mmCIF file of C-alpha atoms and ligand atoms in Angstrom:
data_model
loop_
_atom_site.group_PDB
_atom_site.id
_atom_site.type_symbol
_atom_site.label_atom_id
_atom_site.label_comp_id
_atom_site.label_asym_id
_atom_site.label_seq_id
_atom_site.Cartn_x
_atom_site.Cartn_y
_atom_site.Cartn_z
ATOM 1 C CA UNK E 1 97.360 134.269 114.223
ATOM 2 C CA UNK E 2 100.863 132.172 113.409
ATOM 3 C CA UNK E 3 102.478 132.918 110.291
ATOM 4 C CA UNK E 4 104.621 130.626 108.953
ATOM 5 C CA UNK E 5 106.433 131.787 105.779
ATOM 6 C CA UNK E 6 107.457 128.926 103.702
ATOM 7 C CA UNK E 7 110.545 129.087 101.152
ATOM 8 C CA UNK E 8 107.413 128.117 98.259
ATOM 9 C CA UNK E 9 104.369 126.260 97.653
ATOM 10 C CA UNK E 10 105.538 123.064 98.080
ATOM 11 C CA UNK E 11 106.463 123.548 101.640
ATOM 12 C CA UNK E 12 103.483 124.905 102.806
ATOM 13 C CA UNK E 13 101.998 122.053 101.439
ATOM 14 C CA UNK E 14 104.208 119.724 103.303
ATOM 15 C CA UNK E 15 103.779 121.376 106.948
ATOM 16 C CA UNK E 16 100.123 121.202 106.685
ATOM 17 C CA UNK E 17 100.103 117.416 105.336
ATOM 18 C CA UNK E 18 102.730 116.942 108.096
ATOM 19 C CA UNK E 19 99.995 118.377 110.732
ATOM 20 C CA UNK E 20 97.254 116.858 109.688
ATOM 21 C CA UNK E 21 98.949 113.433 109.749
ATOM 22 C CA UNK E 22 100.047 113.775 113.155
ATOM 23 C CA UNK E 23 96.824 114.828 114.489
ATOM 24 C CA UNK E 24 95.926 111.504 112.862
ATOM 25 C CA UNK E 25 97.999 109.696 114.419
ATOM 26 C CA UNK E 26 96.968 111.001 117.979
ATOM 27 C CA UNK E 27 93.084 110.370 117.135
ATOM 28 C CA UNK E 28 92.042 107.700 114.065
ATOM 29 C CA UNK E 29 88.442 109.759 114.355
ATOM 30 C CA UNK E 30 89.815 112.658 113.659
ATOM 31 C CA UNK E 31 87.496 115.525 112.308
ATOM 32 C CA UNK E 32 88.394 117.403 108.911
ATOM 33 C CA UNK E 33 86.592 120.369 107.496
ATOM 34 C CA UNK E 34 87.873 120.534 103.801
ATOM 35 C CA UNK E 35 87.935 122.831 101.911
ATOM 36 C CA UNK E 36 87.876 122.651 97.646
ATOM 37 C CA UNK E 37 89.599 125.387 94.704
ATOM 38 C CA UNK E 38 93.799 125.258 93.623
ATOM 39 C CA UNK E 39 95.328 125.795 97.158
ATOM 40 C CA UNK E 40 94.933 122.747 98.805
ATOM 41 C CA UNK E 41 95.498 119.867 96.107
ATOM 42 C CA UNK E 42 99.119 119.697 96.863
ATOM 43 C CA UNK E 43 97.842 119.095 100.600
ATOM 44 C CA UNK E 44 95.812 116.054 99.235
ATOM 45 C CA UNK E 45 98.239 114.609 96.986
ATOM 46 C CA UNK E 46 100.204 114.005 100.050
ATOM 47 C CA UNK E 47 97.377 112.713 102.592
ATOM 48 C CA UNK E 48 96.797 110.287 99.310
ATOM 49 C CA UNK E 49 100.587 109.064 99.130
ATOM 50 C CA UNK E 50 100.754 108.579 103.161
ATOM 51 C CA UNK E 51 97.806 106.413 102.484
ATOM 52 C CA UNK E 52 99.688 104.869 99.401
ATOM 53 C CA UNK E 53 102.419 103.690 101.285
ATOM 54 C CA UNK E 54 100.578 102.291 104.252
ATOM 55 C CA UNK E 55 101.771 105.612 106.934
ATOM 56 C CA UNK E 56 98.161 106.630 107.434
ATOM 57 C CA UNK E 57 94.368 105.560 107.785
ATOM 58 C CA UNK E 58 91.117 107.552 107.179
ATOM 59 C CA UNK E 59 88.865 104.826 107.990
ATOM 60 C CA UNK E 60 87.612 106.172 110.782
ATOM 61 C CA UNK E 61 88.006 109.424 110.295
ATOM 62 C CA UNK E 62 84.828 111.969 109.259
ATOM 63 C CA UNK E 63 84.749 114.999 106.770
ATOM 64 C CA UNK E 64 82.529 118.026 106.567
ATOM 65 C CA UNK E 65 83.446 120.525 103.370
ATOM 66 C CA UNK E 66 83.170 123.917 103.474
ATOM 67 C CA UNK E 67 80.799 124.288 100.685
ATOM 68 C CA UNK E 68 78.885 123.140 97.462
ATOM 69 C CA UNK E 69 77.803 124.743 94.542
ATOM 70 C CA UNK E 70 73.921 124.843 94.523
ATOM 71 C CA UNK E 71 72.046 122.939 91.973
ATOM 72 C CA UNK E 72 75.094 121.140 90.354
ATOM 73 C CA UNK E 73 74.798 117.100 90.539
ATOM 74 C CA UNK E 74 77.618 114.905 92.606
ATOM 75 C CA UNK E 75 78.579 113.836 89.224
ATOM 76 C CA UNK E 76 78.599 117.511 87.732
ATOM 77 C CA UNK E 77 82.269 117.772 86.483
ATOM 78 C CA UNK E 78 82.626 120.993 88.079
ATOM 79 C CA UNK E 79 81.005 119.794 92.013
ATOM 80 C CA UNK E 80 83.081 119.988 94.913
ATOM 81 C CA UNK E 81 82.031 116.792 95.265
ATOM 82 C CA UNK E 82 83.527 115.791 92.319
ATOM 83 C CA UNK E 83 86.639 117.384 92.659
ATOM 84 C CA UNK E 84 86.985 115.686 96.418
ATOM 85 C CA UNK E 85 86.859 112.468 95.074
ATOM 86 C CA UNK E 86 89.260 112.963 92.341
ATOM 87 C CA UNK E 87 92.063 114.913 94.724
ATOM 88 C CA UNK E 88 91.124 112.947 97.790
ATOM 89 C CA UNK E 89 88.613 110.685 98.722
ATOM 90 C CA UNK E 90 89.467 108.082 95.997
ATOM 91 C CA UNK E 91 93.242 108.076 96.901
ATOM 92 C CA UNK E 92 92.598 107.491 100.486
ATOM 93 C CA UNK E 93 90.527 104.401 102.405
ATOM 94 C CA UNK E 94 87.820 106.718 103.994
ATOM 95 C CA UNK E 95 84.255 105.147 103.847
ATOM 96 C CA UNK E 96 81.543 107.068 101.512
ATOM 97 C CA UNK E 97 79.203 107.304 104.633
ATOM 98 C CA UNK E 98 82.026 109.462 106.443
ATOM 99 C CA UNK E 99 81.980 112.137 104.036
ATOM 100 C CA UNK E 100 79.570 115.198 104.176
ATOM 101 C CA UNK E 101 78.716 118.679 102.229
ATOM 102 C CA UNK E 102 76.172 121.214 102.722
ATOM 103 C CA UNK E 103 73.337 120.649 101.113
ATOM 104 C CA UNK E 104 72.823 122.004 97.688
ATOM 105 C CA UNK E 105 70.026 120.370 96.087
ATOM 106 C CA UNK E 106 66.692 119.915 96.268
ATOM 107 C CA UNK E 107 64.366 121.695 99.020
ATOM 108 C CA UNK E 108 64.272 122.775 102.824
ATOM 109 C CA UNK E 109 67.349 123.827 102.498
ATOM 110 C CA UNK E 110 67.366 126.399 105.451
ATOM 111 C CA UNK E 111 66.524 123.003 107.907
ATOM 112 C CA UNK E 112 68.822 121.120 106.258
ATOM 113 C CA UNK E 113 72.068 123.685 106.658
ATOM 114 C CA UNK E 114 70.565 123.047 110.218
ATOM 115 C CA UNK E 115 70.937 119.899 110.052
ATOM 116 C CA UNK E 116 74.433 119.494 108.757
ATOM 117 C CA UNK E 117 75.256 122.076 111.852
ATOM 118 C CA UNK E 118 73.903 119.509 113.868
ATOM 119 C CA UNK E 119 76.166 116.483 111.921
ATOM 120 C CA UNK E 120 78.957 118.594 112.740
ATOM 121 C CA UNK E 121 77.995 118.738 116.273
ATOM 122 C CA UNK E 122 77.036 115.398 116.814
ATOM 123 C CA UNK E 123 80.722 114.262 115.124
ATOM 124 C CA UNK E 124 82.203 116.304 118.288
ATOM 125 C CA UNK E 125 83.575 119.170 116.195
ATOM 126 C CA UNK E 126 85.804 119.858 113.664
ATOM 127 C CA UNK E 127 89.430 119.217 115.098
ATOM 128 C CA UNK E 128 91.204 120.960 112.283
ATOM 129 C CA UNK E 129 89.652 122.927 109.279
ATOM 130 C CA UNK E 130 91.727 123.552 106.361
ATOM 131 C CA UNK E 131 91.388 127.091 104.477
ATOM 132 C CA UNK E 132 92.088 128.520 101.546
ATOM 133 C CA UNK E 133 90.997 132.503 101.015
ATOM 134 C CA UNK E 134 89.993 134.167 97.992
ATOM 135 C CA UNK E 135 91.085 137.547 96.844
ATOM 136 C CA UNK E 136 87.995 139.305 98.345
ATOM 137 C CA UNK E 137 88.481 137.580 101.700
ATOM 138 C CA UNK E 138 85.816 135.130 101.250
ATOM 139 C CA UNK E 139 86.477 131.586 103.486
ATOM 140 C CA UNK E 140 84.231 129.244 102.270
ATOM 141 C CA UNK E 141 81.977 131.271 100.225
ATOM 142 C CA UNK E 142 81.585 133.696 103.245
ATOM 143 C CA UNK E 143 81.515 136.572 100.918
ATOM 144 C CA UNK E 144 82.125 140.396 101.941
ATOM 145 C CA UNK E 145 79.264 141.969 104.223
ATOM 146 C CA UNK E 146 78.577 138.067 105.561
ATOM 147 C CA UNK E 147 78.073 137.935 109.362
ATOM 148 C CA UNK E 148 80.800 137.226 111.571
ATOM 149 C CA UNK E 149 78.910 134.829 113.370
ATOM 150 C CA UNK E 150 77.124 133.079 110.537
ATOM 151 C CA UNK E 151 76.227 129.679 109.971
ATOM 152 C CA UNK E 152 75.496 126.939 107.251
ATOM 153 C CA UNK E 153 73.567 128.829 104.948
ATOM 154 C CA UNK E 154 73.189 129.714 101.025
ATOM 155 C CA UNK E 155 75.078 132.793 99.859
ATOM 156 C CA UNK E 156 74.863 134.821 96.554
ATOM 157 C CA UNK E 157 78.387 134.741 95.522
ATOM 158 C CA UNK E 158 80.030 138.263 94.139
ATOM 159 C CA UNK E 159 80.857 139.281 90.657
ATOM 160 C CA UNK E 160 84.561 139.022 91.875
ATOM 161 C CA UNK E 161 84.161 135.374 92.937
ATOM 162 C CA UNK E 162 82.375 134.448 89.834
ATOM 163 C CA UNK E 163 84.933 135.953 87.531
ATOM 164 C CA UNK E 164 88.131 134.264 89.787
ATOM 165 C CA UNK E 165 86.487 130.861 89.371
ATOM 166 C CA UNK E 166 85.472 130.943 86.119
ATOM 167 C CA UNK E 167 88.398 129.509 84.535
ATOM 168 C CA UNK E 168 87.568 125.820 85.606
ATOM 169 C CA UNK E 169 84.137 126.499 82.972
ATOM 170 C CA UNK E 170 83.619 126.287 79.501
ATOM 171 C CA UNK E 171 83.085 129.355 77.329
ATOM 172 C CA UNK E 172 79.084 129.594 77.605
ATOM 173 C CA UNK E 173 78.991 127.184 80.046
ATOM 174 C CA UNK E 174 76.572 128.106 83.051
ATOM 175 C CA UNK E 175 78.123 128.984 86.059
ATOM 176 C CA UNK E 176 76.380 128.761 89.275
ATOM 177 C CA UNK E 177 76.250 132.315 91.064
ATOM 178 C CA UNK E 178 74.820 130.369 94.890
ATOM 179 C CA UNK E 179 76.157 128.153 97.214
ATOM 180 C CA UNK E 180 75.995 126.634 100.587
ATOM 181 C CA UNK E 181 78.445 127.361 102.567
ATOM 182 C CA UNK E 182 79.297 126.731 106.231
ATOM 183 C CA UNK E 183 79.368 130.142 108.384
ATOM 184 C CA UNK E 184 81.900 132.205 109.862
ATOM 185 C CA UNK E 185 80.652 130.863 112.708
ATOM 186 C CA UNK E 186 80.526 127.290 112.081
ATOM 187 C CA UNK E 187 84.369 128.097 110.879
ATOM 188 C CA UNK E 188 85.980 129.754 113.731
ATOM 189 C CA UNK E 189 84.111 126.331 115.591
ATOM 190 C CA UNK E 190 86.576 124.141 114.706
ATOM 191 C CA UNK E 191 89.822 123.458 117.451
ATOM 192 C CA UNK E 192 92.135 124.445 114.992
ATOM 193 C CA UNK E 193 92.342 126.196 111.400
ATOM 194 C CA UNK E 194 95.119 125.517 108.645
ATOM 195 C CA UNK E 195 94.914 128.267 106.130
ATOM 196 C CA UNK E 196 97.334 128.268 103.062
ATOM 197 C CA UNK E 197 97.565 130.974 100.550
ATOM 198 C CA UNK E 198 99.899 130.835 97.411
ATOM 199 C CA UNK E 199 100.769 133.521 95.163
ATOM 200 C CA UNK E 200 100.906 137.025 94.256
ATOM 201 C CA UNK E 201 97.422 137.629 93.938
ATOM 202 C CA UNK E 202 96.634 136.619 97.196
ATOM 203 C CA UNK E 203 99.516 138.760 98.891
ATOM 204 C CA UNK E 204 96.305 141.841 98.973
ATOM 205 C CA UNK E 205 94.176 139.514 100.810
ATOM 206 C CA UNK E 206 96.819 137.991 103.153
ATOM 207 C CA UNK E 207 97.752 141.711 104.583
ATOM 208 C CA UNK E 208 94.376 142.681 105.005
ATOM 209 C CA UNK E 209 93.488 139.027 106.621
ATOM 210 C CA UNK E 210 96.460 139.460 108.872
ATOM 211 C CA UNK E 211 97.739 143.140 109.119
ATOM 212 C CA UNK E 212 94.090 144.955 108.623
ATOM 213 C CA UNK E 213 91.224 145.471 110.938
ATOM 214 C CA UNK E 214 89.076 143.031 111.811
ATOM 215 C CA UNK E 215 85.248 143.473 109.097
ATOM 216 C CA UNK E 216 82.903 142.163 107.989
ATOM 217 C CA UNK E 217 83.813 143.342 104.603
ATOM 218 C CA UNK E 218 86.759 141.115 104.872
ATOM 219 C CA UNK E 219 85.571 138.218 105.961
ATOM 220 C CA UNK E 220 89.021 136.452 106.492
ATOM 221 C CA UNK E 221 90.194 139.141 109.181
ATOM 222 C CA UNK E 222 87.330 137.443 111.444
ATOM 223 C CA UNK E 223 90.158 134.228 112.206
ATOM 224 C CA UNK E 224 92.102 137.006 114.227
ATOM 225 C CA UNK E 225 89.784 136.180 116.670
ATOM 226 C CA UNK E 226 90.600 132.515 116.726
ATOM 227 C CA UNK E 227 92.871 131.224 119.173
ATOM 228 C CA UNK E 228 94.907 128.510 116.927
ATOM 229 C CA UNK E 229 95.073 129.485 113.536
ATOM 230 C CA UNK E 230 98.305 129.016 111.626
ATOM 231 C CA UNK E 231 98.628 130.760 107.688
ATOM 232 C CA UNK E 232 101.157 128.930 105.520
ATOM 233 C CA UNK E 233 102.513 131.159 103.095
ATOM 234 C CA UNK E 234 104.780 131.097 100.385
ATOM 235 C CA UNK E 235 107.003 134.005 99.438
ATOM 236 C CA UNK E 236 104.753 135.667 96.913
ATOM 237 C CA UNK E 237 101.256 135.756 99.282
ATOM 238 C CA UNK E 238 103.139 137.023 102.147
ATOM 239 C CA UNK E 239 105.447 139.902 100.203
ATOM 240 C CA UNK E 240 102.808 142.873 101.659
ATOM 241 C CA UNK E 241 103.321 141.949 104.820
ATOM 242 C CA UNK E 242 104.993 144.694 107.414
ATOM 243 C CA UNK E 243 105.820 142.450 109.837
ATOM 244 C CA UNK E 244 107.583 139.838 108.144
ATOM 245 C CA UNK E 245 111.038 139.273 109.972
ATOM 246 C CA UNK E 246 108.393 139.353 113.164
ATOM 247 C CA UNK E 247 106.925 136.554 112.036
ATOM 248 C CA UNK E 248 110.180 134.660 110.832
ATOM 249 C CA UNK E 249 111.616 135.075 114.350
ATOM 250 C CA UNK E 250 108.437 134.371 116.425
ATOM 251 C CA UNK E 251 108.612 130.738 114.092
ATOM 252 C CA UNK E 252 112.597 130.351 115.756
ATOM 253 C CA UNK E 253 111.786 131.106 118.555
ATOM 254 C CA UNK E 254 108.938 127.962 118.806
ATOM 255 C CA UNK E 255 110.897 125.815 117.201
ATOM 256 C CA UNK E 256 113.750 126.584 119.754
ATOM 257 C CA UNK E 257 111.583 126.183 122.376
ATOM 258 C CA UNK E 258 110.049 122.621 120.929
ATOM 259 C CA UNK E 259 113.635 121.309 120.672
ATOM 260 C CA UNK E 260 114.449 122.107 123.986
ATOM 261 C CA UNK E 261 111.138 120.216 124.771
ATOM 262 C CA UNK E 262 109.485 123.112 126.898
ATOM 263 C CA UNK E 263 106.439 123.725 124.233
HETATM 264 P P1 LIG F 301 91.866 128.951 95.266
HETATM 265 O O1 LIG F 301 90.538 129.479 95.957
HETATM 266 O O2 LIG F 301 92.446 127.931 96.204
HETATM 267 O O3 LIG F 301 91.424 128.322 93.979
HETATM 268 O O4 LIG F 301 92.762 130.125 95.084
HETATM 269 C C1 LIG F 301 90.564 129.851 97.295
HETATM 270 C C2 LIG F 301 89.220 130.412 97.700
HETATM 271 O O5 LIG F 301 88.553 131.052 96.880
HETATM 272 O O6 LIG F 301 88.838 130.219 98.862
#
C-alpha cells in the first residue's frame, strides 16, 4: 500500500482530485466507484470546479457507488443518492443514465446486487475507486466479520456504525440499520483504489488498515492485498503510524524518480 502523508486535509483532497482528473484526461469513459460520508466532499468540490471552469468532462464517463441505505427514497434527505447529487453529480455535466447504486428498494434484491455486479462488468471495470474507512474498518459498509471476497450484497450494519453516522439524523428520526453495499470483492476489483482518511479518530483504523494483520475483523486491512492502492492522509489519521519517516521517504524517492522521468 502507498502512503502519502499530506501536510492537512486540504491536500489530500487536492492529490486525489489531481488523480482522478488526469486519469480523465487519458480516458473520457473513465470508470468511478464513489464512495458517500464527510471524507470525500472536498474531493468533489474540486471535480465540480474543474468542471466549472471548462478543465474537465464527465459526459462520458460512468459511476457505480459503493452503497445505499436500504429502504430510503432517492429523494430521502439522508440517501446517498441524495447527497451525490448535491456534492457531485449536479456540479458536474455527467448524464443521469451514467450513474448507478446498489439496489436498495423494492424486491429480488439478491439478483439484483447480481445484476449491478454484472453493470460493473459490462462497464469494463472500475478504473479507480475512491475510499473512505470508518473507525471499525468498514469500506463501503463491509462491516467486521464480512468476507474478504464478498460481493454486492445487503449487510446489517454494527451498533458502532449506527452511532458514528447518526449525527446527519434528527433526534427520533429513524435510522436505517441495512444497506447494500458492494463487496470486498467487488472492491479490491477495481484497477486502482484512492482511500483518504482525515482526523484523529481515524488514526486507530489507519494503523490497523496499514500496520496490522490482514482480518476479516478489519475489513480495511484486506486492500494490503491490492496491488495499487494509495492512502492520503493528513497529519492527525496517520499520527499511530510506526513507520512514518518510511513512508515520507519512499514518497521522495518516487517523486525523484518521476522527475528524472524513469517511473
Ligand atoms: P466518513 O465515513 O467519511 O463520514 O468519516 C467514512 C466511512 O464510514 O466509510
Amino acid at each position: 500500500m502507498k502512503i502519502v502523508l499530506t501536510a492537512h486535509a486540504d491536500e489530500a483532497a487536492d492529490l486525489v482530485a489531481r488523480e482522478i482528473l488526469d486519469a480523465l484526461g487519458d480516458k473520457p469513459d473513465l470508470v468511478l466507484g464513489l464512495a458517500t460520508g464527510s471524507t470525500p466532499i472536498g474531493v468533489y468540490q474540486r471535480l465540480c470546479d474543474a468542471v466549472a471552469r471548462g478543465e474537465a468532462s464527465f459526459a462520458r464517463v460512468r459511476t457505480f457507488n459503493l452503497d445505499e441505505y436500504l429502504d430510503l427514497p432517492a429523494e430521502h434527505p439522508r440517501s446517498y443518492r441524495t447527497f451525490m447529487r448535491e456534492h457531485l453529480f449536479e456540479g458536474i455535466d455527467i448524464p443521469p443514465g451514467n450513474v448507478a447504486f446498489p439496489p436498495s428498494e423494492g424486491g429480488d434484491l439478491e439478483a439484483r446486487c447480481g445484476a449491478y455486479e454484472e453493470r460493473i462488468r459490462e462497464a469494463g471495470g472500475i478504473d479507480i475507486q475512491l475510499l473512505g474507512i470508518g473507525r471499525n474498518g468498514h469500506i463501503g459498509f463491509n462491516e467486521p466479520t464480512s468476507s474478504l471476497r464478498s460481493r454486492t450484497r445487503i449487510k446489517t450494519l454494527t451498533a458502532r456504525t449506527l452511532e458514528d453516522n447518526a449525527r446527519f439524523y434528527a433526534d427520533g428520526e429513524s435510522q436505517p440499520v441495512l444497506a447494500a453495499t458492494m463487496g470486498i470483492g467487488t472492491i479490491l476489483d477495481a484497477r486502482r483504489i484512492l482511500l483518504q482518511a482525515i482526523g484523529a479518530k481515524k488514526a486507530d483504523a489507519v494503523r490497523a488498515m496499514v500496520e496490522g494483520p490482514v482480518s476479516s475483523f478489519f475489513p480495511a486491512s484486506m486492500l494490503q492485498v491490492h496491488p495499487l492502492v494509495t492512502a492520503f492522509l493528513d497529519p492527525e489519521a496517520a499520527s499511530l503510524l510506526t513507520m512514518r519517516d518510511y513512508y515520507d521517504e519512499t514518497r521522495r524517492q518516487e517523486l525523484r524518480l518521476r522527475e528524472e522521468r524513469r517511473l
